XYZ file of C-alpha atoms in Angstrom:
472
model
C -56.260 11.332 39.794
C -53.774 13.627 40.441
C -51.231 10.614 41.493
C -51.521 9.251 37.578
C -51.043 12.652 36.311
C -47.787 12.859 38.315
C -47.305 8.854 36.920
C -47.130 10.018 33.753
C -44.899 13.246 33.922
C -42.589 11.258 35.385
C -42.347 8.518 32.535
C -42.763 11.459 30.410
C -39.574 13.363 32.165
C -37.777 9.992 32.535
C -38.081 8.963 28.772
C -37.078 12.443 27.871
C -34.314 12.368 29.785
C -32.889 9.305 28.562
C -33.928 10.266 24.719
C -31.605 13.344 25.308
C -28.692 11.093 26.911
C -29.003 8.557 23.871
C -28.734 11.580 21.488
C -25.985 12.784 23.296
C -24.016 9.508 23.231
C -24.736 9.043 19.439
C -23.896 12.418 18.652
C -20.485 11.685 21.015
C -19.793 8.574 18.945
C -20.507 9.957 15.730
C -18.473 12.894 15.886
C -15.421 13.188 13.659
C -11.826 12.222 15.213
C -9.337 15.287 15.236
C -6.624 12.229 14.621
C -6.366 9.323 12.448
C -3.262 7.145 12.483
C -3.267 5.109 8.986
C -1.191 1.891 9.878
C -0.215 -0.399 7.004
C 2.412 -3.490 7.869
C 3.786 -4.942 4.844
C 3.252 -8.905 5.068
C 1.167 -9.401 7.169
C -1.240 -11.587 6.812
C -4.597 -13.194 8.525
C -3.128 -16.407 8.661
C 0.113 -15.162 10.570
C -1.904 -12.900 12.830
C -4.403 -16.064 13.740
C -0.982 -17.864 14.829
C 0.582 -15.539 16.945
C -1.944 -13.370 18.090
C -2.224 -15.370 21.692
C 1.198 -15.410 22.221
C 1.328 -11.215 22.048
C 1.134 -9.556 25.577
C -2.107 -6.896 26.192
C -1.859 -3.406 23.715
C -0.908 -2.909 20.571
C -1.681 -5.144 18.049
C -3.969 -7.469 20.308
C -5.358 -4.240 22.148
C -6.567 -3.584 18.244
C -8.404 -7.080 17.650
C -10.135 -7.316 21.133
C -11.807 -4.382 21.190
C -11.763 -3.113 17.250
C -14.082 -3.607 14.301
C -12.250 -6.154 12.493
C -12.309 -7.262 8.975
C -10.379 -10.591 9.087
C -10.566 -11.464 4.880
C -9.210 -8.403 2.825
C -7.483 -8.462 -0.357
C -6.179 -6.365 -2.917
C -8.271 -6.517 -6.097
C -5.161 -7.257 -8.431
C -2.173 -9.003 -8.519
C 0.815 -9.429 -7.904
C 0.896 -6.892 -5.545
C 4.313 -4.977 -3.817
C 4.276 -2.124 -1.281
C 4.454 0.203 -3.315
C 0.656 -0.492 -5.894
C -0.362 -1.844 -2.439
C -0.340 1.644 -0.574
C -1.452 3.686 -3.148
C -4.477 1.219 -3.465
C -4.676 1.929 0.213
C -4.543 5.613 0.151
C -6.207 6.252 -3.428
C -9.232 3.859 -3.183
C -8.859 2.772 -6.403
C -6.719 0.227 -8.432
C -2.973 1.011 -10.108
C -4.874 1.165 -13.852
C -6.516 4.388 -12.642
C -3.766 5.879 -9.949
C -0.696 4.604 -11.943
C 1.463 2.904 -9.093
C 1.834 -0.729 -10.505
C 4.848 -1.219 -9.057
C 7.669 0.009 -7.316
C 9.778 0.634 -10.249
C 9.500 0.361 -13.920
C 11.302 0.979 -17.440
C 11.334 4.535 -18.385
C 10.840 4.323 -22.006
C 12.919 7.679 -22.793
C 16.360 6.644 -20.636
C 15.978 2.848 -20.630
C 17.014 3.186 -17.060
C 14.827 1.690 -14.097
C 13.696 4.199 -12.082
C 11.775 4.350 -9.194
C 8.065 5.197 -8.742
C 8.671 8.228 -6.645
C 11.709 9.277 -8.418
C 11.342 13.081 -9.195
C 14.552 15.010 -10.151
C 13.041 18.245 -9.361
C 13.343 17.605 -5.786
C 16.467 16.722 -3.980
C 16.826 14.984 -0.348
C 18.643 15.979 2.714
C 21.978 16.614 2.064
C 22.791 14.410 -1.001
C 20.323 12.071 -0.377
C 17.781 11.025 -2.724
C 14.433 13.415 -2.742
C 11.470 12.956 -4.714
C 7.632 13.050 -5.114
C 4.090 11.942 -5.829
C 3.693 13.250 -9.340
C 3.449 10.062 -10.852
C 0.180 9.382 -8.848
C -2.880 10.234 -10.861
C -5.338 10.288 -8.482
C -6.003 11.973 -5.410
C -5.257 10.506 -2.057
C -7.420 10.788 1.267
C -4.339 13.507 2.729
C -5.206 15.981 -0.577
C -8.944 15.289 -0.066
C -8.616 16.648 3.873
C -6.540 19.553 2.467
C -8.787 20.435 -0.136
C -12.170 20.469 2.482
C -10.175 22.343 4.870
C -8.073 24.651 3.126
C -4.930 22.984 4.215
C -5.519 23.476 7.709
C -5.840 19.618 8.827
C -2.360 18.147 8.540
C -1.109 15.342 6.849
C 2.199 13.432 7.834
C 3.883 10.110 6.828
C 6.579 8.010 8.078
C 8.150 4.776 6.824
C 11.659 3.433 6.666
C 11.506 3.289 2.715
C 11.129 6.478 0.589
C 7.968 4.970 -1.837
C 6.511 4.005 1.377
C 6.600 7.249 3.111
C 5.625 9.485 -0.102
C 2.676 7.374 -1.603
C 0.778 7.513 1.956
C 1.721 11.537 2.379
C -0.532 12.295 -0.207
C 0.367 15.190 -3.382
C 0.025 17.964 -0.811
C 1.182 16.684 2.720
C 2.780 18.882 5.221
C 5.895 16.130 5.149
C 6.941 12.294 4.348
C 10.125 11.285 6.151
C 12.078 7.852 5.296
C 15.486 6.454 6.369
C 18.151 6.811 4.063
C 19.134 3.355 3.083
C 22.952 4.330 2.638
C 23.640 6.353 5.645
C 21.172 5.100 8.287
C 19.878 8.683 8.553
C 16.234 10.551 8.495
C 15.482 11.870 5.075
C 12.970 14.229 3.361
C 12.326 15.708 0.033
C 12.416 19.441 -0.984
C 8.836 18.840 -2.525
C 7.513 19.057 1.135
C 7.507 22.888 2.397
C 8.750 22.028 5.850
C 11.811 19.889 5.385
C 13.265 17.798 8.070
C 12.214 19.056 11.413
C 14.031 19.513 14.474
C 12.349 17.095 16.293
C 13.166 14.009 13.909
C 16.507 14.021 14.622
C 18.600 13.884 11.183
C 22.004 13.199 13.253
C 20.282 10.105 14.310
C 22.537 7.487 12.899
C 21.108 3.655 12.710
C 23.122 0.813 10.209
C 21.716 0.092 7.024
C 21.440 -3.458 8.152
C 19.057 -2.969 11.044
C 16.517 -5.695 11.796
C 13.127 -5.269 11.079
C 11.876 -5.047 14.482
C 14.812 -1.867 14.933
C 13.192 0.140 12.239
C 9.749 -0.546 13.376
C 10.352 0.638 16.422
C 12.250 3.964 14.608
C 9.165 4.282 13.125
C 7.243 3.991 16.107
C 9.840 6.617 18.422
C 8.910 8.981 15.111
C 5.399 8.818 15.328
C 5.028 9.692 18.999
C 7.367 12.667 18.340
C 5.260 13.507 15.362
C 1.780 13.336 17.471
C 4.115 15.725 20.185
C 5.487 18.062 18.266
C 3.108 19.028 15.379
C 0.272 19.222 17.650
C -1.351 16.717 15.706
C -5.116 16.556 16.829
C -5.687 19.655 18.710
C -8.351 21.574 17.117
C -11.384 20.005 15.081
C -9.520 20.094 11.832
C -9.032 16.078 11.299
C -5.316 15.076 11.258
C -4.075 12.219 9.278
C -0.396 10.025 10.475
C 0.194 7.600 8.238
C 2.540 4.754 8.828
C 3.883 2.050 7.329
C 5.473 -1.290 9.176
C 6.473 -4.307 8.162
C 6.644 -7.911 9.490
C 8.298 -11.346 8.918
C 6.442 -14.822 9.492
C 8.350 -14.394 12.556
C 6.992 -14.308 16.028
C 9.732 -12.518 17.248
C 8.588 -9.150 14.823
C 5.212 -9.754 15.551
C 5.913 -9.416 19.808
C 7.947 -6.434 18.713
C 5.323 -4.789 16.650
C 3.046 -5.407 19.223
C 5.085 -3.638 21.521
C 5.757 -0.756 19.456
C 1.877 0.073 18.678
C 1.362 -0.320 22.428
C 2.876 2.500 22.920
C 2.045 4.477 19.982
C -1.793 3.784 21.129
C -0.743 5.307 24.546
C 0.631 7.767 23.868
C -2.104 9.047 21.348
C -5.117 7.911 23.534
C -3.031 10.530 26.161
C -2.745 13.631 23.393
C -6.481 13.502 22.350
C -8.303 11.023 23.906
C -9.642 7.992 22.683
C -13.069 9.239 21.369
C -10.913 11.969 19.270
C -8.827 8.946 17.609
C -9.246 6.726 14.653
C -6.786 3.972 13.776
C -7.324 2.452 11.245
C -4.691 -0.878 10.672
C -4.317 -3.110 7.019
C -1.680 -5.335 5.240
C -0.359 -4.886 1.802
C -1.745 -8.461 0.398
C 1.966 -9.670 -0.071
C 2.900 -12.621 2.072
C 6.395 -13.590 3.397
C 8.325 -15.327 1.287
C 7.878 -19.377 1.735
C 11.251 -20.988 3.606
C 9.957 -24.662 2.217
C 12.629 -26.751 0.325
C 9.980 -27.376 -3.202
C 12.505 -29.700 -3.733
C 12.443 -32.116 -0.718
C 9.065 -31.700 -0.852
C 8.285 -32.673 -4.521
C 6.193 -29.817 -5.156
C 6.375 -28.648 -8.845
C 8.854 -25.526 -9.171
C 11.108 -23.738 -11.126
C 13.069 -20.588 -11.990
C 12.609 -18.020 -14.762
C 14.625 -16.068 -15.871
C 12.928 -13.086 -17.772
C 15.821 -11.310 -18.913
C 17.059 -13.953 -20.747
C 13.973 -14.232 -22.201
C 13.950 -11.165 -22.816
C 17.229 -11.636 -25.072
C 15.864 -14.640 -26.989
C 12.613 -12.951 -28.002
C 14.564 -10.102 -29.317
C 16.731 -12.758 -31.628
C 13.424 -14.262 -32.676
C 11.886 -10.794 -33.526
C 15.038 -10.203 -35.436
C 14.420 -13.394 -37.703
C 11.120 -12.132 -38.332
C 11.439 -8.475 -39.338
C 15.130 -8.232 -40.239
C 18.178 -6.827 -37.711
C 16.938 -4.128 -35.364
C 16.642 -3.723 -31.118
C 12.714 -4.835 -30.980
C 13.263 -5.208 -27.311
C 14.176 -2.543 -24.647
C 14.284 -3.993 -21.474
C 12.359 -5.437 -18.902
C 11.526 -5.044 -15.204
C 9.480 -7.274 -13.011
C 7.450 -9.215 -15.133
C 7.026 -6.828 -17.973
C 9.065 -7.052 -21.377
C 9.164 -3.721 -22.910
C 9.162 -3.214 -26.664
C 10.639 -0.443 -28.670
C 7.646 0.763 -30.330
C 9.796 3.347 -32.586
C 11.739 0.259 -34.488
C 7.522 -0.902 -35.275
C 6.879 2.483 -37.004
C 10.054 2.539 -38.711
C 9.483 -1.011 -40.049
C 5.878 -0.392 -40.494
C 5.376 -3.652 -38.570
C 1.827 -3.700 -37.015
C 1.656 -3.671 -33.666
C -1.001 -6.001 -32.958
C 1.085 -8.524 -35.423
C 3.962 -8.251 -33.173
C 2.534 -8.473 -30.051
C 0.367 -11.445 -31.163
C 3.579 -13.092 -32.335
C 5.491 -11.758 -29.231
C 3.084 -13.541 -27.184
C 3.075 -17.040 -29.245
C 6.777 -17.381 -28.328
C 6.475 -16.635 -24.943
C 4.361 -19.315 -24.164
C 6.307 -21.591 -25.396
C 8.709 -21.146 -22.698
C 9.093 -22.978 -20.115
C 7.664 -21.349 -16.389
C 5.357 -19.619 -18.387
C 1.253 -19.835 -17.683
C 0.188 -16.731 -19.415
C 1.077 -14.018 -21.655
C -0.887 -11.009 -21.481
C -0.226 -7.874 -24.071
C -0.711 -3.935 -23.319
C -3.762 -3.875 -25.993
C -5.312 -6.571 -24.291
C -5.946 -5.698 -21.018
C -6.334 -2.011 -22.190
C -9.437 -3.093 -24.408
C -10.260 -6.054 -21.863
C -14.414 -6.254 -21.094
C -14.148 -10.030 -19.279
C -14.108 -10.231 -15.811
C -11.336 -12.698 -15.936
C -8.676 -10.100 -17.180
C -10.155 -8.052 -14.609
C -7.606 -8.331 -11.598
C -4.921 -8.777 -14.170
C -5.678 -5.101 -15.874
C -6.066 -4.328 -12.419
C -2.670 -3.906 -12.054
C -1.991 -2.532 -15.279
C -1.056 1.240 -16.216
C -0.459 1.941 -19.675
C 1.709 5.067 -19.106
C 4.712 2.993 -16.683
C 3.584 -0.873 -17.529
C 5.005 -2.839 -20.462
C 4.100 -3.878 -23.402
C 3.844 -7.741 -22.726
C 3.041 -8.777 -19.177
C 4.190 -12.753 -17.902
C 2.395 -14.949 -15.584
C 4.584 -17.888 -14.681
C 3.258 -21.113 -13.350
C 2.779 -21.366 -9.613
C 5.886 -22.422 -7.382
C 8.257 -20.908 -9.854
C 10.542 -17.794 -9.070
C 11.032 -15.044 -11.474
C 14.485 -13.689 -11.971
C 16.045 -10.946 -13.675
C 20.079 -11.201 -13.330
C 20.505 -7.926 -15.101
C 18.073 -5.865 -11.845
C 19.041 -8.635 -9.184
C 14.944 -9.215 -9.248
C 14.032 -12.450 -7.622
C 10.371 -12.469 -7.498
C 7.912 -15.077 -6.017
C 4.940 -16.104 -8.277
C 1.908 -15.079 -6.441
C -1.483 -15.288 -8.240
C -3.705 -13.883 -5.994
C -3.384 -11.276 -3.128
C -2.914 -12.994 0.485
C -5.424 -12.244 2.945
C -4.946 -9.694 5.619
C -7.096 -8.001 8.212
C -8.629 -4.673 7.735
C -8.978 -3.249 11.762
C -10.699 -0.263 12.843
C -10.531 0.942 16.227
C -11.081 4.221 18.096
C -13.752 7.139 17.934
C -16.729 5.086 19.286
C -16.121 2.169 16.760
C -17.774 -1.257 18.477
C -15.839 -4.559 18.936
C -17.230 -6.717 15.983
C -15.232 -9.314 13.943
C -16.495 -9.656 10.359
C -15.193 -12.849 7.838
C -16.948 -11.417 4.746
C -14.279 -10.815 2.047
C -14.040 -6.974 1.310
C -11.404 -5.267 -0.782
C -8.530 -2.602 0.122
C -10.020 -0.097 -1.616
C -12.452 0.255 0.694
C -10.331 1.754 3.053
C -10.334 5.054 1.965
C -14.017 6.057 1.371
C -14.497 4.732 5.156
C -11.445 6.697 6.446
C -12.621 9.648 4.130
C -16.357 9.164 5.964
C -15.294 9.342 8.930
C -13.523 12.922 9.032
C -16.706 13.920 6.651
C -14.874 14.522 3.390
C -14.989 13.524 0.208
C -13.427 10.124 -1.080
C -10.488 10.836 -3.406
C -11.729 11.308 -6.865
C -10.932 7.914 -8.753
C -12.289 5.786 -5.702
C -14.019 3.070 -6.689
C -15.693 1.598 -3.745
C -17.934 2.481 -0.542
C -17.288 2.644 2.677
C -17.253 -0.970 5.012
C -20.198 -1.191 6.839
């Protein structure tokens, strides 16, 4: 009898001990990471990663793929995308229709000049270099919500080679955003960020403006390692965010070099905070590297659509219809901006003006479709949802032109040469560290889910215009 009681007690103690161990493991896995490193790789595609991953050395991207949670079929919920609109979507968890950043540049309706999405005359850069701010982002970003939750004790930094990527990934309330001035080759920031250019980010380190993609990526990596060490990221219970932007091309060498750089970064971050306190989220932008194929030789339908010439022809056509005047203010990207003042002066019904312009443009060679601002602002059809997602009434044009597949859209005035992309390129979302189990998921997911996923991990609210739920 005593033996049976002893056996029962031993079983009870064993079960209790196992339960306590299990609870401890779960608690450890569920603890929020002290440091989140968010990595966006412009032009990263699942196609290229599948092709080149076996040629990569251990560590870096290969380590993330092998031991991370990999969503292999992610896309942006709107076409066309560029790095600026994609990065803002990632950090706000919503599309340009709500976050305000539809592209890297647009036509300012007051000055009729092409401006950057981060231009802000109130803030200058280091010395005489360009500054800027995130004032045009209409929603909160992950970093903003972290600041709000922690009474600004959580730190937010971003580092990129270009100004737009650095500012748009930093948040409105970041501690700092750093990028390389494209003329001097030196690190730059904006007076918008109160910390200025830190001593650990050597302002005298000069690099050629013609640096290779691999050299630029290495520079971002080294700056990130210095930031973790010198800004004391991940050292307390308030989570910190380090947002980094890299770039690859459809070339094995850029993937190999980036793989090595990320290997250095991961090793340094783990040594600084430990893997259990580190969460790394890596993704792409939905932008695909430009095809080098000779369409003429391959007999693939193609052509060139000159939007600046077309805009001039539209202006002549409207002059013939409504009398002399300047009806077209300009064009940027695939957008044509109409002069709203002249339509008011001549008492031209705006819907009539847009409809006649649409009909005219649809007859132009190379044009697949034309959308008007009114049409997108009142759209209820699911078929128009992707185009509507890419539109913002504050910055976009009145007429949005969609060219045929295989056609390039060229603007000789702004020297833009855009390849038509009717859908987002497929890219991965890789979540690694902080107790995340290795898993491969091929179910399609959207990039808008990244922000709520990070927010859930560090126990803050998702950005205020976020339209998605966390990834599972």
